[in-house]
PDB file of C-alpha atoms in Angstrom:
ATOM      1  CA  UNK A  25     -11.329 -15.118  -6.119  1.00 75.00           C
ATOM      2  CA  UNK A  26     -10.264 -12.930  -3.037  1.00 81.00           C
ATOM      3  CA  UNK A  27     -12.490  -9.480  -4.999  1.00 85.00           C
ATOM      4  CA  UNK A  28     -15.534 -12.309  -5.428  1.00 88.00           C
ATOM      5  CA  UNK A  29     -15.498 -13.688  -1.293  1.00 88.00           C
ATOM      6  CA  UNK A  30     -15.363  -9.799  -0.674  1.00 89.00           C
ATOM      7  CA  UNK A  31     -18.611  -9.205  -2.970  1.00 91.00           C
ATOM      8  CA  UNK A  32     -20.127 -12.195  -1.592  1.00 92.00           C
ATOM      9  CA  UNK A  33     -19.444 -10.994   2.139  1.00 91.00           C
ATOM     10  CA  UNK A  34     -20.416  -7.682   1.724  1.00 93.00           C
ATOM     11  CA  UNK A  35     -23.819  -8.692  -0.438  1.00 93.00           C
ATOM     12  CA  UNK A  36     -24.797 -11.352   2.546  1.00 93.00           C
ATOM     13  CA  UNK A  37     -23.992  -8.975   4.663  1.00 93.00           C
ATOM     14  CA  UNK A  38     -25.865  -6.220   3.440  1.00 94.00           C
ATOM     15  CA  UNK A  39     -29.088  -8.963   2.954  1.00 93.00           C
ATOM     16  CA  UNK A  40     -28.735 -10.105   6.706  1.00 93.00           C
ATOM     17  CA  UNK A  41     -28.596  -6.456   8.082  1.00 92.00           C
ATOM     18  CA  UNK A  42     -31.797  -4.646   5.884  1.00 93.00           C
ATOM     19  CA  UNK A  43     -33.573  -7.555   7.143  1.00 92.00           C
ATOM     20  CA  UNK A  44     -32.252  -7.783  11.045  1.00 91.00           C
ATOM     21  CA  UNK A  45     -32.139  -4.424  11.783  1.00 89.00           C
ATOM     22  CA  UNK A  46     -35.664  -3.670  11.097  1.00 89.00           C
ATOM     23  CA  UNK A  47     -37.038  -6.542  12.796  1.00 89.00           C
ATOM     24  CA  UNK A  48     -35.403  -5.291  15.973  1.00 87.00           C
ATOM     25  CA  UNK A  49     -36.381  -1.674  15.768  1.00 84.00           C
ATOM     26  CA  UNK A  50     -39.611  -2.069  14.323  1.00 82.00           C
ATOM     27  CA  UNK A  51     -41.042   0.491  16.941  1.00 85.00           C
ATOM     28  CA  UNK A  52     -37.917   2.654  17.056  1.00 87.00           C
ATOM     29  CA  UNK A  53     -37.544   4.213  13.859  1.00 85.00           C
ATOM     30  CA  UNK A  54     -38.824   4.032  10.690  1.00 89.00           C
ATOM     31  CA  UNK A  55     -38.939   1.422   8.034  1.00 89.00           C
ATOM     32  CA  UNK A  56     -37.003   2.693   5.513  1.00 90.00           C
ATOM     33  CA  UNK A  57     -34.236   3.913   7.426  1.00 90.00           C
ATOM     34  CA  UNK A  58     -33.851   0.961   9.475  1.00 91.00           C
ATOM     35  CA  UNK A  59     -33.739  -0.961   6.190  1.00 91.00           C
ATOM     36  CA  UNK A  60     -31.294   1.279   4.566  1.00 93.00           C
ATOM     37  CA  UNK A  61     -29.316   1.714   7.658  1.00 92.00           C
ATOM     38  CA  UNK A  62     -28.996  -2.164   8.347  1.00 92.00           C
ATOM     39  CA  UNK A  63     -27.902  -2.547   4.921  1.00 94.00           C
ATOM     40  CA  UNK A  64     -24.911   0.093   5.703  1.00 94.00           C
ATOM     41  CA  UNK A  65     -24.223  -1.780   8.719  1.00 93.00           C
ATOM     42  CA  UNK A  66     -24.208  -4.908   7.209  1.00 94.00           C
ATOM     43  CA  UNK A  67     -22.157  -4.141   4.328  1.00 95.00           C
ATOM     44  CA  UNK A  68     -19.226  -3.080   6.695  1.00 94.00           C
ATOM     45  CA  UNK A  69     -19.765  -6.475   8.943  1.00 94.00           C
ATOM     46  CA  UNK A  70     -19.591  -8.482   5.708  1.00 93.00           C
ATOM     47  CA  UNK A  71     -16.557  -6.634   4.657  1.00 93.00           C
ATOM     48  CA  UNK A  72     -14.846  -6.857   7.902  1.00 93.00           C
ATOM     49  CA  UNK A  73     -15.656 -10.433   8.525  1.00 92.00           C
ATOM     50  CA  UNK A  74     -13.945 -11.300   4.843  1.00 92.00           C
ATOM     51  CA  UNK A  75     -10.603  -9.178   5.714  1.00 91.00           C
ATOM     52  CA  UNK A  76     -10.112 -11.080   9.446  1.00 92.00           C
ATOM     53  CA  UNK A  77     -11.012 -14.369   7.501  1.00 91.00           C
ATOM     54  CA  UNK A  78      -8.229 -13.621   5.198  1.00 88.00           C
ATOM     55  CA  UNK A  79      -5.971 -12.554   7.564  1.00 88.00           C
ATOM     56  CA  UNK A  80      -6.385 -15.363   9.466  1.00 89.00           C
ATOM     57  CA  UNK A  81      -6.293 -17.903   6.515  1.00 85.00           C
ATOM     58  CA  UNK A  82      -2.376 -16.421   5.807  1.00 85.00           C
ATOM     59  CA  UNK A  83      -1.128 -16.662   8.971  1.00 85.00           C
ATOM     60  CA  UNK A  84      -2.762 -20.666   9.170  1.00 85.00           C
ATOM     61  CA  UNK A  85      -0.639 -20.851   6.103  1.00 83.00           C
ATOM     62  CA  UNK A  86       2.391 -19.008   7.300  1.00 83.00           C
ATOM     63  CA  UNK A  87       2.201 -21.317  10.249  1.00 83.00           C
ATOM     64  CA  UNK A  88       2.128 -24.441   8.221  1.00 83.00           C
ATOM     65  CA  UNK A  89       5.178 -23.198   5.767  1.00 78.00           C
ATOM     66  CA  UNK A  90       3.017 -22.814   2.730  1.00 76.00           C
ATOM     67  CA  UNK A  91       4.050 -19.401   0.383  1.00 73.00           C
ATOM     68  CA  UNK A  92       1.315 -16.586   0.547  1.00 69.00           C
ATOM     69  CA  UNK A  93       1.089 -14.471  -2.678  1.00 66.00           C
ATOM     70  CA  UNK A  94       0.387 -11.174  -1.853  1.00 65.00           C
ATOM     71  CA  UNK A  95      -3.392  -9.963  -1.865  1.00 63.00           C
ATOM     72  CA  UNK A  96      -2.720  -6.639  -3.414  1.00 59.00           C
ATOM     73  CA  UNK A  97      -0.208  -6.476  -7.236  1.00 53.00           C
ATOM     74  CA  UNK A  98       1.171  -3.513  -5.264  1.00 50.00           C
ATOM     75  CA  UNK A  99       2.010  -5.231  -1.830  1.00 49.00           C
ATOM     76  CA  UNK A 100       5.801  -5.357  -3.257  1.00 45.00           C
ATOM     77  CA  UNK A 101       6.068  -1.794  -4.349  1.00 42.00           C
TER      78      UNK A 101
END
């Protein structure tokens, strides 16, 4: 489930920033790099925003006492 919230964070992501980013620099640049460059930017928010999410949903857990597998098979190595 972890590898789908990251898909799903990166995908919305990417969606929200081909749109956004051409809307604001309509004038600036042109169309198909703003679209492909929001897209890049958007991809790495959507990414970024899923790994603080996680982070912060262990150490809520942590907090409360409940046991956190580890995210990665090869956290323990």
């Amino acid at each position: 489930t972890n590898q789908i919230r990251l898909g799903d964070y990166a995908t919305l992501g990417g969606l929200l920033g081909a749109v956004l980013t051409p809307a604001l620099l309509y004038r600036r640049t042109r169309l198909v790099f703003a679209i492909f460059g929001g897209a890049g930017i958007g991809v790495g928010a959507g990414t970024g925003v899923h790994y603080w999410r996680n982070f912060q949903d262990r150490q809520l857990a942590k907090q409360q006492g409940i046991s956190v597998p580890p995210t990665s098979p090869h956290t323990n190595i």
